[in-house]
Short mmCIF file of C-alpha atoms in Angstrom, two decimals:
data_model
loop_
_atom_site.label_atom_id
_atom_site.label_comp_id
_atom_site.label_asym_id
_atom_site.label_seq_id
_atom_site.Cartn_x
_atom_site.Cartn_y
_atom_site.Cartn_z
CA MET A 1101 1.79 39.88 22.83
CA SER A 1102 0.67 39.09 19.33
CA ASP A 1103 -2.81 40.26 20.29
CA LYS A 1104 -1.46 43.72 20.94
CA VAL A 1105 0.32 43.79 17.59
CA SER A 1106 -2.72 42.60 15.69
CA SER A 1107 -5.05 45.02 17.47
CA ALA A 1108 -2.61 47.86 16.78
CA ILE A 1109 -2.60 46.93 13.14
CA GLN A 1110 -6.40 46.76 13.17
CA LYS A 1111 -6.65 50.24 14.68
CA LEU A 1112 -4.15 51.59 12.16
CA TRP A 1113 -6.13 50.13 9.30
CA THR A 1114 -9.51 51.51 10.41
CA SER A 1115 -8.09 54.93 11.13
CA TYR A 1116 -6.37 54.92 7.76
CA SER A 1117 -9.45 54.03 5.78
CA LYS A 1118 -11.57 56.56 7.65
CA ASN A 1119 -9.28 59.52 7.81
CA THR A 1120 -7.31 59.61 4.61
CA PRO A 1121 -8.99 61.27 1.67
CA GLN A 1122 -9.85 59.17 -1.32
CA SER A 1123 -7.26 60.71 -3.62
CA LEU A 1124 -4.45 59.82 -1.22
CA GLN A 1125 -5.78 56.30 -0.86
CA LEU A 1126 -5.67 55.95 -4.64
CA ILE A 1127 -2.06 57.02 -4.68
CA ASP A 1128 -1.28 54.61 -1.86
CA THR A 1129 -2.67 51.65 -3.75
CA TYR A 1130 -0.65 52.75 -6.77
CA LEU A 1131 2.45 52.76 -4.56
CA VAL A 1132 1.76 49.24 -3.31
CA PHE A 1133 1.19 48.08 -6.88
CA ILE A 1134 4.51 49.54 -8.03
CA LEU A 1135 6.27 48.01 -5.04
CA PHE A 1136 5.04 44.51 -5.77
CA SER A 1137 5.86 44.92 -9.44
CA GLY A 1138 9.45 45.73 -8.54
CA VAL A 1139 9.69 42.91 -5.99
CA PHE A 1140 8.51 40.29 -8.50
CA GLN A 1141 11.02 41.49 -11.10
CA PHE A 1142 13.80 41.30 -8.57
CA VAL A 1143 12.82 37.78 -7.50
CA HIS A 1144 12.85 36.69 -11.13
CA CYS A 1145 16.31 38.18 -11.58
CA VAL A 1146 17.61 36.42 -8.47
CA LEU A 1147 16.23 33.10 -9.71
CA VAL A 1148 17.42 33.05 -13.30
CA GLY A 1149 20.45 35.30 -13.23
CA THR A 1150 21.04 38.56 -14.99
CA PHE A 1151 21.36 37.51 -18.61
CA PRO A 1152 19.67 40.38 -20.39
CA TYR A 1153 21.03 42.64 -17.71
CA ASN A 1154 19.86 45.82 -19.39
CA ALA A 1155 16.27 44.55 -19.50
CA PHE A 1156 16.26 43.76 -15.79
CA LEU A 1157 17.80 47.10 -14.94
CA ALA A 1158 15.33 48.96 -17.12
CA GLY A 1159 12.34 47.27 -15.53
CA PHE A 1160 13.58 47.59 -12.00
CA ILE A 1161 14.64 51.20 -12.35
CA SER A 1162 11.29 52.06 -13.86
CA THR A 1163 9.52 50.68 -10.80
CA VAL A 1164 11.85 52.49 -8.45
CA GLY A 1165 11.48 55.76 -10.35
CA SER A 1166 7.72 55.50 -10.55
CA PHE A 1167 7.58 54.79 -6.84
CA VAL A 1168 9.63 57.86 -6.06
CA LEU A 1169 7.53 60.08 -8.32
CA ALA A 1170 4.27 58.81 -6.88
CA ALA A 1171 5.49 59.29 -3.33
CA ASN A 1172 6.45 62.81 -4.28
CA LEU A 1173 2.98 63.43 -5.67
CA ARG A 1174 1.42 62.12 -2.49
CA ILE A 1175 3.52 64.42 -0.35
CA GLN A 1176 2.70 67.42 -2.46
CA THR A 1177 -1.03 66.85 -2.69
CA ASN A 1178 -1.61 66.00 0.95
CA PRO A 1179 -3.90 68.73 2.37
CA ASP A 1180 -2.13 68.46 5.71
CA ASN A 1181 1.08 69.61 4.09
CA ALA A 1182 -0.55 72.47 2.21
CA GLY A 1183 1.31 74.98 4.32
CA GLU A 1184 4.68 73.89 3.01
CA PHE A 1185 3.73 73.88 -0.64
CA LYS A 1186 2.06 77.23 -1.16
CA SER A 1187 3.27 77.81 -4.67
CA ILE A 1188 2.54 74.36 -6.02
CA SER A 1189 -1.14 73.54 -6.39
CA PRO A 1190 -2.20 69.89 -6.49
CA GLU A 1191 -2.92 70.26 -10.18
CA ARG A 1192 0.58 71.55 -10.83
CA ALA A 1193 1.97 68.65 -8.80
CA PHE A 1194 -0.04 66.22 -10.87
CA ALA A 1195 1.18 67.83 -14.10
CA GLU A 1196 4.78 67.52 -12.97
CA PHE A 1197 4.13 63.91 -11.99
CA VAL A 1198 2.80 63.16 -15.46
CA PHE A 1199 5.70 64.88 -17.18
CA CYS A 1200 8.36 63.15 -15.11
CA ASN A 1201 6.72 59.81 -15.70
CA ILE A 1202 6.71 60.37 -19.47
CA VAL A 1203 10.42 61.18 -19.38
CA LEU A 1204 11.12 58.14 -17.19
CA HIS A 1205 9.18 55.86 -19.52
CA PHE A 1206 11.09 57.21 -22.50
CA PHE A 1207 14.47 56.43 -20.96
CA VAL A 1208 13.30 53.04 -19.76
CA VAL A 1209 12.01 52.06 -23.21
CA ASN A 1210 15.30 53.26 -24.66
CA PHE A 1211 17.25 51.12 -22.25
CA ILE A 1212 15.23 47.94 -22.60
CA GLY A 1213 16.48 47.70 -26.15
CA LEU B 628 72.36 56.57 -28.94
CA LEU B 629 70.25 58.80 -31.14
CA THR B 630 69.91 61.47 -28.50
CA SER B 631 73.58 61.60 -27.73
CA VAL B 632 75.70 64.57 -28.67
CA LEU B 633 76.31 64.75 -32.43
CA VAL B 634 79.75 63.39 -33.02
CA GLN B 635 81.55 66.02 -35.05
CA ALA B 636 84.64 63.87 -35.38
CA ASP B 637 86.69 63.67 -38.49
CA ASP B 638 88.02 60.26 -37.66
CA PHE B 639 87.50 57.48 -35.25
CA VAL B 640 90.25 55.70 -33.41
CA ILE B 641 89.73 52.43 -31.58
CA SER B 642 91.85 51.74 -28.55
CA ASP B 643 92.21 49.11 -25.81
CA VAL B 644 90.87 46.24 -27.89
CA LYS B 645 90.79 43.00 -25.94
CA ILE B 646 89.21 39.69 -26.91
CA ALA B 647 88.48 36.65 -24.76
CA VAL B 648 87.00 33.24 -25.47
CA THR B 649 85.57 31.13 -22.66
CA THR B 650 84.45 27.54 -23.07
CA SER B 651 81.23 26.13 -21.70
CA GLU B 652 83.07 24.85 -18.62
CA SER B 653 84.13 28.46 -17.90
CA VAL B 654 87.70 27.78 -18.91
CA ARG B 655 89.31 30.75 -20.58
CA LYS B 656 91.04 29.48 -23.63
CA LEU B 657 91.98 32.77 -25.26
CA TYR B 658 92.78 36.24 -23.92
CA GLU B 659 94.55 38.77 -26.10
CA SER B 660 94.99 42.50 -26.58
CA ILE B 661 94.96 43.67 -30.15
CA PRO B 662 96.88 46.83 -31.05
CA TYR B 663 94.75 48.98 -33.34
CA PRO B 664 94.97 49.23 -36.40
CA SER B 665 96.56 45.85 -36.93
CA SER B 666 94.42 42.73 -36.88
CA PHE B 667 94.74 39.58 -34.90
CA ASP B 668 96.64 37.17 -37.11
CA LYS B 669 95.72 33.80 -35.67
CA PRO B 670 92.20 32.48 -36.39
CA ILE B 671 89.94 32.47 -33.34
CA GLN B 672 88.38 29.06 -32.92
CA LEU B 673 84.83 28.82 -31.63
CA THR B 674 83.03 25.56 -31.02
CA SER B 675 79.52 25.02 -29.73
CA GLY B 676 79.12 26.27 -26.17
CA ASP B 677 81.91 28.83 -26.40
CA ASP B 678 81.51 32.47 -25.45
CA PHE B 679 83.35 35.16 -27.38
CA LYS B 680 83.73 38.60 -25.73
CA MET B 681 85.36 41.74 -26.99
CA ILE B 682 85.85 45.13 -25.35
CA PHE B 683 87.16 48.33 -26.88
CA VAL B 684 86.98 52.11 -26.65
CA VAL B 685 85.87 54.40 -29.48
CA ASN B 686 87.76 57.71 -29.49
CA ASP B 687 87.81 60.84 -31.57
CA LYS B 688 91.13 61.10 -33.36
CA GLN B 689 91.66 64.78 -32.76
CA THR B 690 90.60 65.16 -29.16
CA GLN B 691 91.61 61.64 -28.06
CA LYS B 692 88.48 61.49 -25.96
CA GLY B 693 85.82 58.79 -25.86
CA VAL B 694 82.80 59.32 -28.13
CA GLN B 695 79.50 57.57 -28.63
CA PRO B 696 78.80 56.94 -32.34
CA HIS B 697 75.33 56.41 -33.74
CA GLN B 698 76.09 53.04 -35.26
CA ALA B 699 78.43 50.35 -34.10
CA PHE B 700 78.31 46.74 -35.08
CA LEU B 701 80.37 43.68 -35.56
CA THR B 702 79.90 41.77 -38.82
CA LEU B 703 80.75 38.17 -39.43
CA THR B 704 81.29 37.65 -43.15
CA SER B 705 81.44 34.06 -44.31
CA GLU B 706 84.37 33.34 -46.57
CA LYS B 707 82.49 30.48 -48.14
CA ASN B 708 79.30 32.13 -49.36
CA GLY B 709 79.62 35.80 -48.45
CA ASN B 710 76.81 35.62 -45.90
CA GLN B 711 76.91 38.53 -43.48
CA ILE B 712 75.72 38.31 -39.89
CA PRO B 713 75.67 41.56 -37.90
CA ILE B 714 75.85 41.93 -34.15
CA ILE B 715 74.79 45.31 -32.81
CA ILE B 716 77.05 46.87 -30.17
CA ARG B 717 75.94 49.27 -27.47
CA VAL B 718 78.56 51.96 -26.98
CA ARG B 719 78.41 53.90 -23.72
CA GLU B 720 78.76 57.66 -23.58
CA ASN B 721 82.43 57.53 -22.75
CA GLY B 722 83.12 55.37 -25.79
CA LYS B 723 83.61 52.13 -23.90
CA SER B 724 81.84 49.14 -25.39
CA LYS B 725 81.53 45.47 -24.93
CA VAL B 726 80.22 42.88 -27.36
CA GLU B 727 79.51 39.21 -26.79
CA LEU B 728 78.83 36.31 -29.11
CA ASP B 729 77.57 33.33 -27.19
CA MET B 730 77.47 30.18 -29.30
CA LYS B 731 74.61 28.90 -27.16
CA SER B 732 72.36 31.70 -28.34
CA ALA B 733 73.90 32.46 -31.72
CA PRO B 734 71.63 33.03 -34.72
CA ASP B 735 70.61 29.94 -36.66
CA GLU B 736 72.41 31.08 -39.78
CA LEU B 737 75.71 30.98 -37.93
CA LEU B 738 75.08 27.63 -36.29
CA SER B 739 74.08 25.92 -39.51
CA SER B 740 77.09 26.90 -41.61
CA PRO B 741 80.48 26.26 -40.10
CA GLY B 742 83.64 27.61 -41.61
CA ASN B 743 85.75 30.72 -41.57
CA TYR B 744 84.24 34.11 -40.94
CA SER B 745 85.95 37.44 -41.27
CA LEU B 746 85.29 39.57 -38.19
CA ASP B 747 84.96 43.33 -38.83
CA LEU B 748 84.10 46.21 -36.56
CA ILE B 749 82.08 48.96 -38.28
CA ILE B 750 81.61 52.35 -36.66
CA GLY B 751 79.57 55.11 -38.23
CA THR B 752 77.74 58.29 -37.32
CA PHE B 753 75.30 60.53 -39.11
CA SER B 754 77.38 63.66 -39.37
CA TYR B 755 80.42 62.06 -40.86
CA ASN B 756 80.64 60.50 -44.28
CA ASP B 757 83.44 57.96 -43.95
CA PRO B 758 82.69 55.19 -41.50
CA LEU B 759 85.38 53.11 -39.94
CA LYS B 760 85.83 49.47 -40.84
CA TYR B 761 88.38 47.66 -38.75
CA HIS B 762 89.21 44.08 -39.54
CA VAL B 763 89.60 42.48 -36.14
CA GLY B 764 90.48 38.94 -37.13
CA THR B 765 89.08 35.69 -38.43
CA LEU B 766 86.65 33.42 -36.65
CA GLU B 767 86.71 29.71 -37.24
CA ILE B 768 83.27 28.44 -36.44
CA ASP B 769 83.47 24.75 -35.73
CA VAL B 770 80.01 23.33 -35.33
CA PRO B 771 78.66 20.04 -36.65
CA ILE B 772 77.00 20.41 -40.02
CA GLN B 773 73.28 20.18 -39.50
CA SER B 774 71.32 18.50 -42.22
CA SER B 775 68.22 20.37 -41.25
CA GLY B 776 67.43 21.24 -44.80
CA PRO B 777 66.76 24.79 -45.98
CA SER B 778 66.83 27.50 -43.38
CA PRO B 779 63.48 28.30 -41.81
CA VAL B 780 61.38 30.87 -43.57
CA VAL B 781 61.39 33.99 -41.45
CA TYR B 782 58.90 36.14 -43.35
CA GLY B 783 56.30 33.74 -44.51
CA PRO B 784 52.60 33.41 -43.68
CA LYS B 785 51.78 32.25 -40.18
CA PRO B 786 49.46 29.30 -39.46
CA GLU B 787 45.79 30.10 -39.82
CA ILE B 788 43.85 31.08 -36.72
CA HIS B 789 40.42 29.49 -36.33
CA HIS B 790 38.34 31.86 -34.26
CA ILE B 791 35.70 30.29 -32.05
CA PHE B 792 32.87 32.65 -31.18
CA ARG B 793 31.62 32.75 -27.62
CA PRO B 794 28.69 30.35 -27.24
CA ASP B 795 25.27 31.92 -26.65
CA GLU B 796 24.13 32.58 -23.12
CA LYS B 797 21.79 30.01 -21.68
CA LEU B 798 18.23 31.19 -21.22
CA PRO B 799 15.94 29.98 -18.42
CA PRO B 800 13.30 27.37 -19.37
CA ILE B 801 10.43 28.95 -21.23
CA TRP B 802 7.69 27.85 -18.83
CA LEU B 803 9.54 29.70 -16.07
CA SER B 804 9.71 32.86 -18.14
CA TYR B 805 6.03 32.72 -19.02
CA SER B 806 4.98 32.07 -15.44
CA PHE B 807 7.02 35.02 -14.23
CA MET B 808 5.47 37.17 -16.91
CA ALA B 809 2.07 36.27 -15.44
CA ILE B 810 3.32 36.89 -11.91
CA VAL B 811 4.63 40.33 -12.77
CA LEU B 812 1.28 41.26 -14.33
CA ILE B 813 -0.67 40.29 -11.18
CA PRO B 814 -0.07 43.69 -9.48
CA TRP B 815 -2.08 45.32 -12.28
CA VAL B 816 -5.06 43.18 -11.31
CA PHE B 817 -4.53 44.16 -7.70
CA LEU B 818 -4.39 47.83 -8.68
CA ILE B 819 -7.62 47.77 -10.67
CA GLY B 820 -9.34 45.83 -7.91
CA ALA B 821 -8.16 48.17 -5.18
CA TRP B 822 -9.14 51.26 -7.13
CA ALA B 823 -12.60 49.83 -7.71
CA TYR B 824 -12.85 49.01 -4.00
CA ILE B 825 -11.88 52.50 -2.94
CA GLY B 826 -14.34 53.91 -5.34
CA VAL B 827 -12.58 55.65 -8.14
CA ASN B 828 -15.22 57.24 -10.25
CA VAL B 829 -15.68 59.48 -13.20
CA SER B 830 -18.29 61.64 -11.52
CA LEU B 831 -16.58 64.68 -12.91
CA LEU B 832 -17.95 63.78 -16.30
CA ALA B 833 -21.49 63.86 -15.01
CA ARG B 834 -21.11 67.10 -13.08
CA ALA B 835 -19.36 69.25 -15.65
CA PRO B 836 -19.75 67.73 -19.08
CA GLU B 837 -18.40 70.75 -20.95
CA SER B 838 -14.96 70.50 -19.42
CA SER B 839 -14.82 66.74 -19.63
CA LEU B 840 -13.79 66.97 -23.28
CA MET B 841 -10.42 68.45 -22.33
CA SER B 842 -9.84 65.75 -19.74
CA ILE B 843 -10.62 63.02 -22.24
CA LEU B 844 -8.33 64.61 -24.83
CA PHE B 845 -5.56 64.94 -22.24
CA LEU B 846 -5.78 61.35 -21.12
CA GLY B 847 -6.05 60.28 -24.75
CA SER B 848 -2.86 62.11 -25.65
CA LEU B 849 -1.04 60.48 -22.73
CA LEU B 850 -2.24 57.08 -23.89
CA ALA B 851 -1.03 57.92 -27.40
CA ILE B 852 2.42 58.73 -26.01
CA GLU B 853 2.56 55.37 -24.26
CA ILE B 854 1.55 53.61 -27.49
CA LEU B 855 4.32 55.56 -29.25
CA PHE B 856 6.81 54.23 -26.72
CA TYR B 857 5.65 50.68 -27.37
CA ASN B 858 6.14 51.25 -31.10
CA TYR B 859 9.56 52.71 -30.41
CA TRP B 860 10.49 49.50 -28.63
CA THR B 861 9.25 47.32 -31.47
CA HIS B 862 10.14 49.01 -34.73
CA LEU B 863 10.71 52.75 -34.75
CA ASN B 864 14.07 54.46 -34.52
CA ILE B 865 14.81 57.33 -32.22
CA PHE B 866 14.42 60.16 -34.73
CA GLN B 867 10.92 59.12 -35.74
CA THR B 868 10.06 58.69 -32.09
CA LEU B 869 11.30 62.13 -31.19
CA THR B 870 9.34 63.67 -34.04
CA TRP B 871 6.12 62.03 -32.94
CA LEU B 872 6.93 62.79 -29.32
CA THR B 873 7.29 66.53 -29.89
CA GLY B 874 3.94 66.62 -31.69
CA LEU B 875 2.10 64.57 -29.12
CA SER B 876 3.67 66.35 -26.19
CA ILE B 877 2.50 69.72 -27.52
CA VAL B 878 -1.05 68.33 -27.72
CA ALA B 879 -0.74 66.83 -24.27
CA PHE B 880 0.59 70.04 -22.81
CA ILE B 881 -2.19 72.22 -24.22
CA THR B 882 -5.02 69.85 -23.35
CA GLY B 883 -3.48 69.13 -19.95
CA GLN B 884 -3.25 72.78 -19.07
CA LYS B 885 -6.87 73.36 -20.00
CA ALA B 886 -8.08 70.20 -18.26
CA LEU B 887 -6.19 70.82 -15.06
CA SER B 888 -7.25 74.45 -14.82
CA ASP B 889 -10.86 73.30 -15.24
CA VAL B 890 -10.37 70.81 -12.42
CA GLN B 891 -8.89 73.52 -10.26
CA LYS B 892 -11.81 75.81 -10.90
CA TRP B 893 -14.23 73.03 -10.15
CA ARG B 894 -12.42 72.14 -6.95
CA SER B 895 -12.56 75.68 -5.53
#
């Protein structure tokens, strides 16, 4: 039973590393990084309570927002989806990603206090 | 009372005046009707625990109908020292009113000075110049003399309030905070390692050196914006930040456009 699960995971991993283009893999690692960053902040908040509540919220929301923006970028730059995004080139998607991140960082820095 | 119909009466007439005194054991010891305008000739004795009630009707002299004046009160004037104690009366719209003086809840000034008090009913209203003053009778207040000293100061300073500020919130132990700071920075290490593993490279620089300048300037302007945000957190205020931000974002926009269009051309 567990053999099947582990072999399925193995197959998924090899197919992933072979078939996904490098740019998408980069974005995927960025997504994992953001995810763990958010998880660690949340664990810290659970352990010590929410004293500087605005700081916790700012940090957590920044990870959530960055995750969403990066996922959006991945969807828009995936060559398999190119049919759905005719008007938005990958470069335009990247520019929007950068702009939205700048705005998000500005609000987060404002809120950290 | 203030919103009632303006009483355009020339004169007031009181009718159906009745007084009653009940002791603390609910025994009625006095019940009389007083014919207006004469007063009650015998002094009304009140000891501690007694309850004095009076009912009457305020009428307009000309129309003989009940009216509701703007002001109606009963004053107790001490014959000894001229002290005046008012009791405000609520008159209903048809002129009927009831007033009660309960010795259990009488004002301190009354309870501390026994003696004879002249009882007067005063009726007045805003549109008429001559109010009515009707001497009802005399009250004999019979309470033990209290040697409580001078009467309490009503309008003096209150005792001082010592405000206690809320104590500071407890912070977690510092080693915990530092260790979590390190934990939260671990994903960065993971990111750099994973990117190196996947093979992120700057081969673009080698292939098309003339357009790499724009890319470097673009990334440099983004880095400058992030440094500006760090400075905003530490010491700048929002107006300075916004000024710098507009300048840097213009640079970033121009260099970004050029850099990204170069990348697009190179890609196709």
